Amino acid sequence: MASLQTLSKSFSGWVFFCCCCCLPLLTNSLPLKGASPAHPDCRLRKINFQQPYIRNRTYTLAKTASASDKDTDNRLIGQQLFVNIRENNRCYLMKRVVEFIVKDVLLTEVKNQYPYVEEVAQFLASLTSELSSCKFSGKKDHIEKNLEQMKNKMEELGENGKTKAIGELDLLFDYMENACTDAPKKGGSKKKN
Amino acid sequence: VLENQDLQDSIKPQKVEFHSLNFNTTLRWQPGWAREARDALYFVQYKVYGQSTWQNKDDCWGIRSRVCDLTRETSDIQEPYYGRVRAALAGVHSKWSLSCRFTPWRETMIGPPMVTVVNSNKSITVKLQAPRSPYERKKGSKITMTNYYDLLYQVFIINNLLDEQHRVLVYEGKDKVIKIQDLRPGVSYCVVAKTYVPMLDRSSAYSSRQCTVL
C-alpha cells in the first residue's frame, strides 16, 4: 500500500511538473500544426523525452536487466510491432504496449528486483495518461494482432519474458518517442552503407 | 597438459565489450585465463538484437588481435547490437563469449570539439569544430556528430596568472565561433572546450588546450 501511495503521489508530481514546463512551449507551438498526419490526440510533447534524469534511469534499468538476458534471438520491441500499421496509428499502438508493460511487467513482483522500476513505471504511466484520448483510426485488427503476438512471445519465454521486457525499456522509450513526437535528432535517415 | 574441456574453458575470451568513440566502434576482449591462451586465435560474430542468425566478421576471423572494428556493421545507430568472440588453440575451440547489448546512439562516447584560437588586442576568438563521425555523405565528406545530437559547446578559459587547474566556464551554446573579450594584454591564456549532450546529460573529455599571449 505504501508503495502505491508514493507511486500516485510522485505520479501527480510528474503531471504537475510536465504541465508547468510545457505551458510556455504549448503556446509557442500553437500556430505550427497542421503538418502532422497523426491523430491530433496521439502526440506527446518533446519535453517529455528531454529530461535526462528519467531517460538515463530508464536506460540504466534496461541495461541492468538485459545483462541477465542471454537470449539474443527473441526481441519484443522491434519493427515487427509495426507490420501493417499505418504511421498515424503507431503512437496508439505504442501507448497500448506501454500500458501492457507497466501493468503486467513493471508493477508485478519484479519491481523489487531492479532499481528505479517504480520511477520508470510512473514516468511511462504519465505518458499513457497524457495519451488518454488517443484513439486508433481505421481497422483495429492489425493492432490487436501485433500486440497479441508480442504478449504471446513474452508468455512463451516464461520467466525470462519479464526480464527481457525490462531489458528492452530503452527500446520502448525510444520507440514511444519516435512514434509519438516529431522525430528527434538521431540521424534517423541514416541507413546502412 | 590440459584436457580438452579444460582447455576450452581456459581459453574462452573474457570481458567482451564494445568501445565506441564518435561512432567508431570496436569490440574488445581479454584472453582466457590459461597461460597458453596468449597464443589463441579469435573469431568474431555480430548481429542486430532479435535476428536469429549471427554474421561472421570476415576481417576478424582467426585473428591474433583482441580488437575488432565493427564501425561499419553497427552503422544503423539506433539499433541494438550484440557481438561475440570465441578462441581457438591447437584445434580446440572455446565456447562463444557474448558482449552486452550495445546501441551506438545511446552509448558512443562523444569526443571534444577541435579548438583553434586567434588573438587580437584584448580578446580571443575561439573556433570550435564538432567531432566527426566515420560516416560519409554522398560527396565523401564526413558527417559531424551535430547531425546526430543536439550538442552544446562548453568553452573554458585558463588564466595563467591564476592556478593552472582553475578553469572558468566562459561560454555554453551552439555557436562555432565565439569571442572572449576584456582580457588583459601581456597575459597568457589557454582555452579548452568540451561537448555536452543535454538529452543524455553527458560531457566529453576536455579538448587539448590552445594557448596564446595577448
mmCIF file of C-alpha atoms in Angstrom:
data_model
loop_
_atom_site.group_PDB
_atom_site.id
_atom_site.type_symbol
_atom_site.label_atom_id
_atom_site.label_comp_id
_atom_site.label_asym_id
_atom_site.label_seq_id
_atom_site.Cartn_x
_atom_site.Cartn_y
_atom_site.Cartn_z
ATOM 1 C CA MET A 1 0.000 0.000 0.000
ATOM 2 C CA ALA A 2 2.700 2.366 0.975
ATOM 3 C CA SER A 3 4.345 1.947 -2.368
ATOM 4 C CA LEU A 4 1.090 2.546 -4.183
ATOM 5 C CA GLN A 5 0.699 5.786 -2.343
ATOM 6 C CA THR A 6 4.150 7.031 -3.198
ATOM 7 C CA LEU A 7 3.509 5.983 -6.736
ATOM 8 C CA SER A 8 0.374 8.067 -7.075
ATOM 9 C CA LYS A 9 1.997 10.916 -5.206
ATOM 10 C CA SER A 10 5.022 11.169 -7.410
ATOM 11 C CA PHE A 11 2.844 10.453 -10.382
ATOM 12 C CA SER A 12 0.843 13.606 -9.733
ATOM 13 C CA GLY A 13 4.216 15.283 -9.259
ATOM 14 C CA TRP A 14 5.172 14.263 -12.750
ATOM 15 C CA VAL A 15 1.936 15.533 -14.219
ATOM 16 C CA PHE A 16 2.347 18.788 -12.372
ATOM 17 C CA PHE A 17 5.936 19.111 -13.482
ATOM 18 C CA CYS A 18 5.115 18.387 -17.100
ATOM 19 C CA CYS A 19 2.221 20.826 -17.161
ATOM 20 C CA CYS A 20 4.323 23.632 -15.746
ATOM 21 C CA CYS A 21 7.159 23.027 -18.145
ATOM 22 C CA CYS A 22 5.040 22.665 -21.191
ATOM 23 C CA LEU A 23 2.644 25.549 -20.897
ATOM 24 C CA PRO A 24 5.009 28.070 -22.454
ATOM 25 C CA LEU A 25 6.012 25.540 -25.087
ATOM 26 C CA LEU A 26 2.441 24.754 -25.910
ATOM 27 C CA THR A 27 1.503 28.365 -26.516
ATOM 28 C CA ASN A 28 4.618 28.818 -28.561
ATOM 29 C CA SER A 29 3.976 25.979 -30.917
ATOM 30 C CA LEU A 30 0.275 26.547 -31.468
ATOM 31 C CA PRO A 31 0.483 28.179 -34.882
ATOM 32 C CA LEU A 32 2.782 25.456 -36.159
ATOM 33 C CA LYS A 33 0.478 22.474 -36.504
ATOM 34 C CA GLY A 34 -1.299 21.052 -39.482
ATOM 35 C CA ALA A 35 1.612 19.141 -40.955
ATOM 36 C CA SER A 36 1.367 16.074 -38.747
ATOM 37 C CA PRO A 37 -0.520 13.170 -40.302
ATOM 38 C CA ALA A 38 -1.221 11.526 -36.947
ATOM 39 C CA HIS A 39 -4.359 11.669 -34.896
ATOM 40 C CA PRO A 40 -4.104 15.013 -33.076
ATOM 41 C CA ASP A 41 -4.545 13.412 -29.668
ATOM 42 C CA CYS A 42 -1.790 10.883 -30.364
ATOM 43 C CA ARG A 43 1.021 13.332 -29.792
ATOM 44 C CA LEU A 44 3.410 13.694 -26.915
ATOM 45 C CA ARG A 45 5.326 16.854 -26.336
ATOM 46 C CA LYS A 46 9.040 16.546 -26.840
ATOM 47 C CA ILE A 47 9.672 17.861 -23.371
ATOM 48 C CA ASN A 48 8.562 14.501 -22.019
ATOM 49 C CA PHE A 49 11.678 12.994 -23.512
ATOM 50 C CA GLN A 50 14.069 15.818 -22.840
ATOM 51 C CA GLN A 51 14.647 15.090 -19.197
ATOM 52 C CA PRO A 52 17.973 13.284 -18.991
ATOM 53 C CA TYR A 53 17.188 12.166 -15.461
ATOM 54 C CA ILE A 54 14.374 9.806 -16.390
ATOM 55 C CA ARG A 55 15.915 8.891 -19.728
ATOM 56 C CA ASN A 56 19.111 7.758 -18.050
ATOM 57 C CA ARG A 57 17.243 5.926 -15.318
ATOM 58 C CA THR A 58 15.269 4.061 -17.958
ATOM 59 C CA TYR A 59 18.439 3.204 -19.862
ATOM 60 C CA THR A 60 20.205 2.080 -16.704
ATOM 61 C CA LEU A 61 17.321 -0.119 -15.678
ATOM 62 C CA ALA A 62 17.207 -1.658 -19.146
ATOM 63 C CA LYS A 63 20.942 -2.236 -19.110
ATOM 64 C CA THR A 64 20.796 -3.967 -15.748
ATOM 65 C CA ALA A 65 18.042 -6.318 -16.838
ATOM 66 C CA SER A 66 19.377 -7.011 -20.324
ATOM 67 C CA ALA A 67 22.712 -8.061 -18.828
ATOM 68 C CA SER A 68 20.997 -11.151 -17.473
ATOM 69 C CA ASP A 69 19.091 -11.899 -20.662
ATOM 70 C CA LYS A 70 21.238 -14.182 -22.769
ATOM 71 C CA ASP A 71 18.573 -14.807 -25.407
ATOM 72 C CA THR A 72 19.630 -12.634 -28.336
ATOM 73 C CA ASP A 73 17.209 -14.145 -30.861
ATOM 74 C CA ASN A 74 13.905 -13.028 -29.403
ATOM 75 C CA ARG A 75 13.001 -9.385 -29.245
ATOM 76 C CA LEU A 76 9.746 -7.876 -28.052
ATOM 77 C CA ILE A 77 10.079 -4.229 -29.050
ATOM 78 C CA GLY A 78 11.063 -4.094 -32.701
ATOM 79 C CA GLN A 79 9.854 -3.269 -36.165
ATOM 80 C CA GLN A 80 7.613 -6.331 -36.205
ATOM 81 C CA LEU A 81 5.241 -4.363 -33.961
ATOM 82 C CA PHE A 82 4.561 -2.017 -36.846
ATOM 83 C CA VAL A 83 3.855 -4.601 -39.523
ATOM 84 C CA ASN A 84 0.734 -3.478 -41.379
ATOM 85 C CA ILE A 85 0.306 -0.493 -39.078
ATOM 86 C CA ARG A 86 -0.057 2.885 -40.705
ATOM 87 C CA GLU A 87 2.190 5.606 -39.389
ATOM 88 C CA ASN A 88 -0.697 7.518 -37.849
ATOM 89 C CA ASN A 89 -1.574 4.551 -35.661
ATOM 90 C CA ARG A 90 1.889 3.842 -34.335
ATOM 91 C CA CYS A 91 1.621 6.120 -31.358
ATOM 92 C CA TYR A 92 -1.641 4.459 -30.402
ATOM 93 C CA LEU A 93 -0.004 1.071 -30.696
ATOM 94 C CA MET A 94 2.942 2.137 -28.548
ATOM 95 C CA LYS A 95 0.533 3.508 -25.976
ATOM 96 C CA ARG A 96 -1.047 0.080 -25.748
ATOM 97 C CA VAL A 97 2.366 -1.584 -25.499
ATOM 98 C CA VAL A 98 3.420 0.751 -22.706
ATOM 99 C CA GLU A 99 0.167 0.200 -20.822
ATOM 100 C CA PHE A 100 0.751 -3.513 -21.006
ATOM 101 C CA ILE A 101 4.378 -3.328 -19.907
ATOM 102 C CA VAL A 102 3.579 -1.060 -16.975
ATOM 103 C CA LYS A 103 0.690 -3.152 -15.717
ATOM 104 C CA ASP A 104 1.814 -6.680 -16.496
ATOM 105 C CA VAL A 105 5.564 -6.334 -16.060
ATOM 106 C CA LEU A 106 6.728 -3.344 -14.056
ATOM 107 C CA LEU A 107 4.041 -3.321 -11.399
ATOM 108 C CA THR A 108 4.358 -7.009 -10.641
ATOM 109 C CA GLU A 109 6.734 -8.676 -8.231
ATOM 110 C CA VAL A 110 9.752 -7.861 -10.435
ATOM 111 C CA LYS A 111 9.698 -4.305 -9.196
ATOM 112 C CA ASN A 112 11.728 -5.321 -6.199
ATOM 113 C CA GLN A 113 14.431 -6.977 -8.249
ATOM 114 C CA TYR A 114 15.718 -3.925 -10.080
ATOM 115 C CA PRO A 115 16.487 -0.330 -9.253
ATOM 116 C CA TYR A 116 14.305 2.540 -10.496
ATOM 117 C CA VAL A 117 11.406 0.334 -11.588
ATOM 118 C CA GLU A 118 8.790 2.453 -9.866
ATOM 119 C CA GLU A 119 10.163 5.731 -11.145
ATOM 120 C CA VAL A 120 10.228 4.453 -14.689
ATOM 121 C CA ALA A 121 6.744 2.980 -14.293
ATOM 122 C CA GLN A 122 5.460 6.341 -13.094
ATOM 123 C CA PHE A 123 7.031 8.097 -15.999
ATOM 124 C CA LEU A 124 5.589 5.669 -18.528
ATOM 125 C CA ALA A 125 2.190 5.833 -16.855
ATOM 126 C CA SER A 126 2.287 9.609 -17.123
ATOM 127 C CA LEU A 127 2.869 9.279 -20.851
ATOM 128 C CA THR A 128 -0.057 6.949 -21.377
ATOM 129 C CA SER A 129 -2.341 9.118 -19.298
ATOM 130 C CA GLU A 130 -1.349 12.064 -21.442
ATOM 131 C CA LEU A 131 -2.430 9.935 -24.380
ATOM 132 C CA SER A 132 -5.745 9.013 -22.778
ATOM 133 C CA SER A 133 -7.762 10.410 -25.657
ATOM 134 C CA CYS A 134 -5.503 8.881 -28.298
ATOM 135 C CA LYS A 135 -7.593 6.502 -30.399
ATOM 136 C CA PHE A 136 -6.804 4.412 -33.428
ATOM 137 C CA SER A 137 -8.349 5.183 -36.766
ATOM 138 C CA GLY A 138 -9.386 2.634 -39.335
ATOM 139 C CA LYS A 139 -9.182 -1.071 -38.709
ATOM 140 C CA LYS A 140 -8.060 -2.330 -35.365
ATOM 141 C CA ASP A 141 -7.331 -5.932 -36.361
ATOM 142 C CA HIS A 142 -3.672 -5.496 -37.136
ATOM 143 C CA ILE A 143 -3.021 -3.532 -33.978
ATOM 144 C CA GLU A 144 -4.586 -6.202 -31.818
ATOM 145 C CA LYS A 145 -2.825 -8.946 -33.714
ATOM 146 C CA ASN A 146 0.602 -7.396 -33.324
ATOM 147 C CA LEU A 147 0.005 -6.704 -29.661
ATOM 148 C CA GLU A 148 -1.138 -10.249 -29.177
ATOM 149 C CA GLN A 149 1.985 -11.581 -30.837
ATOM 150 C CA MET A 150 4.174 -9.543 -28.562
ATOM 151 C CA LYS A 151 2.320 -10.698 -25.460
ATOM 152 C CA ASN A 152 2.430 -14.304 -26.603
ATOM 153 C CA LYS A 153 6.127 -14.113 -27.231
ATOM 154 C CA MET A 154 6.665 -12.818 -23.744
ATOM 155 C CA GLU A 155 4.490 -15.567 -22.310
ATOM 156 C CA GLU A 156 6.358 -18.234 -24.226
ATOM 157 C CA LEU A 157 9.644 -17.077 -22.796
ATOM 158 C CA GLY A 158 8.367 -17.784 -19.322
ATOM 159 C CA GLU A 159 10.388 -16.271 -16.505
ATOM 160 C CA ASN A 160 12.832 -14.669 -18.900
ATOM 161 C CA GLY A 161 9.947 -12.903 -20.662
ATOM 162 C CA LYS A 162 9.685 -10.246 -17.993
ATOM 163 C CA THR A 163 13.429 -9.852 -17.701
ATOM 164 C CA LYS A 164 13.541 -9.329 -21.434
ATOM 165 C CA ALA A 165 10.737 -6.783 -21.324
ATOM 166 C CA ILE A 166 12.564 -4.786 -18.660
ATOM 167 C CA GLY A 167 15.780 -5.127 -20.611
ATOM 168 C CA GLU A 168 14.001 -3.520 -23.543
ATOM 169 C CA LEU A 169 12.703 -0.469 -21.701
ATOM 170 C CA ASP A 170 15.316 1.575 -23.503
ATOM 171 C CA LEU A 171 13.858 0.443 -26.809
ATOM 172 C CA LEU A 172 10.363 1.094 -25.519
ATOM 173 C CA PHE A 173 11.387 4.615 -24.566
ATOM 174 C CA ASP A 174 12.883 5.284 -27.993
ATOM 175 C CA TYR A 175 10.012 3.705 -29.911
ATOM 176 C CA MET A 176 7.495 5.716 -27.936
ATOM 177 C CA GLU A 177 9.468 8.870 -28.590
ATOM 178 C CA ASN A 178 9.717 8.194 -32.297
ATOM 179 C CA ALA A 179 6.076 7.209 -32.697
ATOM 180 C CA CYS A 180 4.545 9.995 -30.630
ATOM 181 C CA THR A 181 6.725 13.059 -31.114
ATOM 182 C CA ASP A 182 8.042 14.786 -34.171
ATOM 183 C CA ALA A 183 11.149 12.767 -34.822
ATOM 184 C CA PRO A 184 14.094 13.874 -32.716
ATOM 185 C CA LYS A 185 17.592 14.375 -33.952
ATOM 186 C CA LYS A 186 19.154 10.961 -34.267
ATOM 187 C CA GLY A 187 20.234 10.849 -37.840
ATOM 188 C CA GLY A 188 17.273 8.553 -38.258
ATOM 189 C CA SER A 189 17.502 8.727 -42.016
ATOM 190 C CA LYS A 190 20.960 7.225 -41.865
ATOM 191 C CA LYS A 191 20.824 3.770 -43.353
ATOM 192 C CA LYS A 192 23.459 1.129 -43.654
ATOM 193 C CA ASN A 193 26.194 1.831 -46.179
ATOM 194 C CA VAL B 1 48.743 -30.688 -20.194
ATOM 195 C CA LEU B 2 45.138 -29.560 -20.044
ATOM 196 C CA GLU B 3 42.296 -31.828 -21.020
ATOM 197 C CA ASN B 4 40.190 -30.680 -23.941
ATOM 198 C CA GLN B 5 37.291 -29.452 -21.833
ATOM 199 C CA ASP B 6 39.633 -27.539 -19.551
ATOM 200 C CA LEU B 7 41.447 -26.055 -22.487
ATOM 201 C CA GLN B 8 38.133 -24.923 -23.975
ATOM 202 C CA ASP B 9 37.185 -23.149 -20.777
ATOM 203 C CA SER B 10 40.601 -21.745 -20.120
ATOM 204 C CA ILE B 11 40.982 -20.030 -23.481
ATOM 205 C CA LYS B 12 37.433 -18.658 -23.602
ATOM 206 C CA PRO B 13 37.668 -14.900 -24.187
ATOM 207 C CA GLN B 14 36.765 -12.712 -21.242
ATOM 208 C CA LYS B 15 35.222 -9.265 -20.875
ATOM 209 C CA VAL B 16 33.892 -8.949 -24.408
ATOM 210 C CA GLU B 17 32.938 -5.280 -24.669
ATOM 211 C CA PHE B 18 32.048 -2.655 -27.210
ATOM 212 C CA HIS B 19 34.090 0.527 -27.186
ATOM 213 C CA SER B 20 32.866 3.432 -29.201
ATOM 214 C CA LEU B 21 34.023 6.989 -29.749
ATOM 215 C CA ASN B 22 32.101 9.195 -32.183
ATOM 216 C CA PHE B 23 30.571 6.019 -33.618
ATOM 217 C CA ASN B 24 33.974 4.482 -34.274
ATOM 218 C CA THR B 25 33.136 1.176 -32.716
ATOM 219 C CA THR B 26 35.306 -1.768 -31.793
ATOM 220 C CA LEU B 27 34.708 -4.997 -29.988
ATOM 221 C CA ARG B 28 37.457 -5.798 -27.481
ATOM 222 C CA TRP B 29 38.173 -8.693 -25.193
ATOM 223 C CA GLN B 30 40.703 -10.238 -22.843
ATOM 224 C CA PRO B 31 42.357 -13.595 -23.369
ATOM 225 C CA GLY B 32 41.274 -16.627 -21.387
ATOM 226 C CA TRP B 33 42.968 -17.269 -18.080
ATOM 227 C CA ALA B 34 45.284 -20.051 -19.256
ATOM 228 C CA ARG B 35 48.883 -19.169 -19.925
ATOM 229 C CA GLU B 36 48.511 -20.821 -23.332
ATOM 230 C CA ALA B 37 45.578 -18.542 -24.162
ATOM 231 C CA ARG B 38 48.056 -15.916 -25.303
ATOM 232 C CA ASP B 39 48.628 -17.923 -28.445
ATOM 233 C CA ALA B 40 44.954 -18.325 -29.273
ATOM 234 C CA LEU B 41 43.236 -17.146 -32.414
ATOM 235 C CA TYR B 42 39.906 -15.325 -32.244
ATOM 236 C CA PHE B 43 36.721 -15.436 -34.265
ATOM 237 C CA VAL B 44 34.125 -12.661 -34.171
ATOM 238 C CA GLN B 45 30.427 -12.608 -34.989
ATOM 239 C CA TYR B 46 27.823 -9.863 -34.651
ATOM 240 C CA LYS B 47 24.139 -9.307 -35.140
ATOM 241 C CA VAL B 48 21.264 -6.958 -34.526
ATOM 242 C CA TYR B 49 19.320 -7.945 -31.435
ATOM 243 C CA GLY B 50 16.327 -10.034 -32.462
ATOM 244 C CA GLN B 51 17.866 -11.560 -35.571
ATOM 245 C CA SER B 52 18.244 -15.299 -35.418
ATOM 246 C CA THR B 53 21.498 -15.659 -37.311
ATOM 247 C CA TRP B 54 24.927 -14.411 -36.445
ATOM 248 C CA GLN B 55 27.100 -12.829 -39.115
ATOM 249 C CA ASN B 56 30.756 -13.702 -39.372
ATOM 250 C CA LYS B 57 33.049 -10.726 -39.342
ATOM 251 C CA ASP B 58 35.449 -11.758 -42.081
ATOM 252 C CA ASP B 59 38.187 -9.307 -41.113
ATOM 253 C CA CYS B 60 38.202 -10.731 -37.612
ATOM 254 C CA TRP B 61 38.141 -14.418 -38.377
ATOM 255 C CA GLY B 62 41.114 -16.236 -36.978
ATOM 256 C CA ILE B 63 42.957 -13.150 -35.770
ATOM 257 C CA ARG B 64 45.530 -12.761 -33.042
ATOM 258 C CA SER B 65 44.497 -9.255 -32.132
ATOM 259 C CA ARG B 66 41.999 -8.653 -29.316
ATOM 260 C CA VAL B 67 40.278 -5.792 -31.079
ATOM 261 C CA CYS B 68 37.828 -5.950 -33.947
ATOM 262 C CA ASP B 69 36.497 -2.906 -35.787
ATOM 263 C CA LEU B 70 32.731 -3.073 -36.177
ATOM 264 C CA THR B 71 32.114 0.520 -37.212
ATOM 265 C CA ARG B 72 30.520 -0.387 -40.499
ATOM 266 C CA GLU B 73 28.485 -3.230 -39.052
ATOM 267 C CA THR B 74 26.943 -1.005 -36.386
ATOM 268 C CA SER B 75 26.111 1.942 -38.611
ATOM 269 C CA ASP B 76 22.388 1.792 -38.024
ATOM 270 C CA ILE B 77 22.968 3.793 -34.882
ATOM 271 C CA GLN B 78 19.647 3.316 -33.138
ATOM 272 C CA GLU B 79 19.692 -0.456 -33.415
ATOM 273 C CA PRO B 80 20.845 -2.665 -30.541
ATOM 274 C CA TYR B 81 23.735 -4.965 -31.433
ATOM 275 C CA TYR B 82 25.478 -7.954 -29.970
ATOM 276 C CA GLY B 83 28.959 -9.230 -30.613
ATOM 277 C CA ARG B 84 30.546 -12.491 -29.587
ATOM 278 C CA VAL B 85 34.012 -13.983 -29.721
ATOM 279 C CA ARG B 86 35.481 -17.407 -29.425
ATOM 280 C CA ALA B 87 39.042 -18.580 -29.247
ATOM 281 C CA ALA B 88 40.814 -21.498 -30.862
ATOM 282 C CA LEU B 89 44.044 -23.145 -29.878
ATOM 283 C CA ALA B 90 45.575 -26.366 -31.114
ATOM 284 C CA GLY B 91 42.390 -27.322 -32.901
ATOM 285 C CA VAL B 92 40.238 -26.713 -29.833
ATOM 286 C CA HIS B 93 37.508 -24.083 -29.945
ATOM 287 C CA SER B 94 36.167 -22.360 -26.854
ATOM 288 C CA LYS B 95 32.509 -21.568 -26.385
ATOM 289 C CA TRP B 96 31.322 -18.132 -27.510
ATOM 290 C CA SER B 97 31.669 -15.204 -25.130
ATOM 291 C CA LEU B 98 28.827 -12.751 -25.537
ATOM 292 C CA SER B 99 29.023 -8.976 -25.232
ATOM 293 C CA CYS B 100 26.397 -6.829 -23.587
ATOM 294 C CA ARG B 101 23.800 -5.284 -25.851
ATOM 295 C CA PHE B 102 25.186 -2.179 -27.487
ATOM 296 C CA THR B 103 23.222 0.690 -29.035
ATOM 297 C CA PRO B 104 25.513 3.180 -30.732
ATOM 298 C CA TRP B 105 23.360 6.285 -30.390
ATOM 299 C CA ARG B 106 22.972 5.774 -26.682
ATOM 300 C CA GLU B 107 26.416 4.558 -25.783
ATOM 301 C CA THR B 108 29.056 6.020 -28.043
ATOM 302 C CA MET B 109 31.334 8.475 -26.319
ATOM 303 C CA ILE B 110 31.327 11.861 -27.875
ATOM 304 C CA GLY B 111 34.678 13.478 -28.251
ATOM 305 C CA PRO B 112 35.629 17.083 -27.539
ATOM 306 C CA PRO B 113 35.499 19.711 -30.257
ATOM 307 C CA MET B 114 38.656 20.767 -32.037
ATOM 308 C CA VAL B 115 39.666 24.184 -30.821
ATOM 309 C CA THR B 116 41.626 26.901 -32.547
ATOM 310 C CA VAL B 117 42.301 30.328 -31.096
ATOM 311 C CA VAL B 118 43.136 33.640 -32.711
ATOM 312 C CA ASN B 119 44.124 36.540 -30.518
ATOM 313 C CA SER B 120 43.722 40.212 -31.036
ATOM 314 C CA ASN B 121 44.274 43.193 -28.798
ATOM 315 C CA LYS B 122 42.155 42.400 -25.757
ATOM 316 C CA SER B 123 40.212 39.411 -26.930
ATOM 317 C CA ILE B 124 40.485 35.848 -28.105
ATOM 318 C CA THR B 125 38.390 34.391 -30.871
ATOM 319 C CA VAL B 126 37.728 30.691 -30.386
ATOM 320 C CA LYS B 127 36.739 28.463 -33.275
ATOM 321 C CA LEU B 128 35.108 25.157 -32.497
ATOM 322 C CA GLN B 129 34.742 22.149 -34.736
ATOM 323 C CA ALA B 130 32.411 19.329 -33.779
ATOM 324 C CA PRO B 131 33.879 15.825 -33.797
ATOM 325 C CA ARG B 132 33.254 13.879 -36.960
ATOM 326 C CA SER B 133 31.554 10.544 -37.292
ATOM 327 C CA PRO B 134 33.076 7.863 -39.554
ATOM 328 C CA TYR B 135 30.067 8.059 -41.840
ATOM 329 C CA GLU B 136 30.258 9.916 -45.104
ATOM 330 C CA ARG B 137 27.876 11.988 -47.124
ATOM 331 C CA LYS B 138 27.395 11.008 -50.734
ATOM 332 C CA LYS B 139 30.025 13.510 -51.777
ATOM 333 C CA GLY B 140 32.529 11.937 -49.399
ATOM 334 C CA SER B 141 32.677 14.462 -46.573
ATOM 335 C CA LYS B 142 32.385 13.110 -43.052
ATOM 336 C CA ILE B 143 29.118 13.706 -41.213
ATOM 337 C CA THR B 144 29.709 15.586 -37.963
ATOM 338 C CA MET B 145 28.282 14.498 -34.637
ATOM 339 C CA THR B 146 25.989 17.552 -34.608
ATOM 340 C CA ASN B 147 23.961 15.701 -37.189
ATOM 341 C CA TYR B 148 23.066 13.065 -34.626
ATOM 342 C CA TYR B 149 22.793 15.019 -31.385
ATOM 343 C CA ASP B 150 21.849 18.453 -30.181
ATOM 344 C CA LEU B 151 25.316 19.316 -28.981
ATOM 345 C CA LEU B 152 26.396 22.245 -26.926
ATOM 346 C CA TYR B 153 29.952 23.501 -26.641
ATOM 347 C CA GLN B 154 31.410 24.470 -23.315
ATOM 348 C CA VAL B 155 34.397 26.752 -23.502
ATOM 349 C CA PHE B 156 36.717 27.275 -20.564
ATOM 350 C CA ILE B 157 39.492 29.769 -20.147
ATOM 351 C CA ILE B 158 42.575 29.278 -18.028
ATOM 352 C CA ASN B 159 44.192 32.500 -16.962
ATOM 353 C CA ASN B 160 47.776 31.654 -16.276
ATOM 354 C CA LEU B 161 48.024 34.296 -13.610
ATOM 355 C CA LEU B 162 45.758 32.040 -11.626
ATOM 356 C CA ASP B 163 46.086 28.454 -10.671
ATOM 357 C CA GLU B 164 46.842 26.209 -13.641
ATOM 358 C CA GLN B 165 43.946 23.949 -12.795
ATOM 359 C CA HIS B 166 41.451 26.768 -12.462
ATOM 360 C CA ARG B 167 39.207 26.650 -15.493
ATOM 361 C CA VAL B 168 36.458 29.205 -15.838
ATOM 362 C CA LEU B 169 33.432 28.439 -17.983
ATOM 363 C CA VAL B 170 33.048 31.386 -20.341
ATOM 364 C CA TYR B 171 30.589 30.041 -22.872
ATOM 365 C CA GLU B 172 27.968 27.365 -23.320
ATOM 366 C CA GLY B 173 25.969 27.142 -26.513
ATOM 367 C CA LYS B 174 25.888 26.111 -30.119
ATOM 368 C CA ASP B 175 27.966 28.839 -31.734
ATOM 369 C CA LYS B 176 31.034 27.684 -33.593
ATOM 370 C CA VAL B 177 32.860 30.964 -33.245
ATOM 371 C CA ILE B 178 32.918 32.881 -30.025
ATOM 372 C CA LYS B 179 34.805 35.886 -28.813
ATOM 373 C CA ILE B 180 36.144 36.249 -25.304
ATOM 374 C CA GLN B 181 36.572 39.913 -24.555
ATOM 375 C CA ASP B 182 38.053 42.275 -21.974
ATOM 376 C CA LEU B 183 41.194 40.262 -21.409
ATOM 377 C CA ARG B 184 44.446 41.691 -20.134
ATOM 378 C CA PRO B 185 47.234 42.398 -22.588
ATOM 379 C CA GLY B 186 50.529 40.693 -21.842
ATOM 380 C CA VAL B 187 48.881 37.817 -20.054
ATOM 381 C CA SER B 188 48.895 34.297 -21.402
ATOM 382 C CA TYR B 189 45.599 32.490 -21.659
ATOM 383 C CA CYS B 190 44.676 28.927 -22.531
ATOM 384 C CA VAL B 191 41.364 27.697 -23.831
ATOM 385 C CA VAL B 192 39.845 24.220 -23.566
ATOM 386 C CA ALA B 193 36.416 23.003 -24.604
ATOM 387 C CA LYS B 194 34.010 20.131 -24.135
ATOM 388 C CA THR B 195 30.949 18.949 -25.930
ATOM 389 C CA TYR B 196 27.825 18.456 -23.869
ATOM 390 C CA VAL B 197 24.705 16.481 -24.813
ATOM 391 C CA PRO B 198 21.804 17.818 -22.746
ATOM 392 C CA MET B 199 19.458 14.995 -23.683
ATOM 393 C CA LEU B 200 21.787 12.397 -22.217
ATOM 394 C CA ASP B 201 23.400 14.729 -19.692
ATOM 395 C CA ARG B 202 26.808 13.686 -20.920
ATOM 396 C CA SER B 203 30.002 15.628 -21.491
ATOM 397 C CA SER B 204 33.060 14.771 -23.471
ATOM 398 C CA ALA B 205 36.573 14.892 -22.173
ATOM 399 C CA TYR B 206 38.392 18.220 -22.424
ATOM 400 C CA SER B 207 39.931 19.162 -25.721
ATOM 401 C CA SER B 208 43.634 19.762 -25.860
ATOM 402 C CA ARG B 209 44.496 23.233 -24.648
ATOM 403 C CA GLN B 210 45.193 26.054 -27.031
ATOM 404 C CA CYS B 211 47.236 28.876 -25.608
ATOM 405 C CA THR B 212 48.066 32.393 -26.621
ATOM 406 C CA VAL B 213 49.665 35.522 -25.180
ATOM 407 C CA LEU B 214 47.829 38.786 -25.682
#
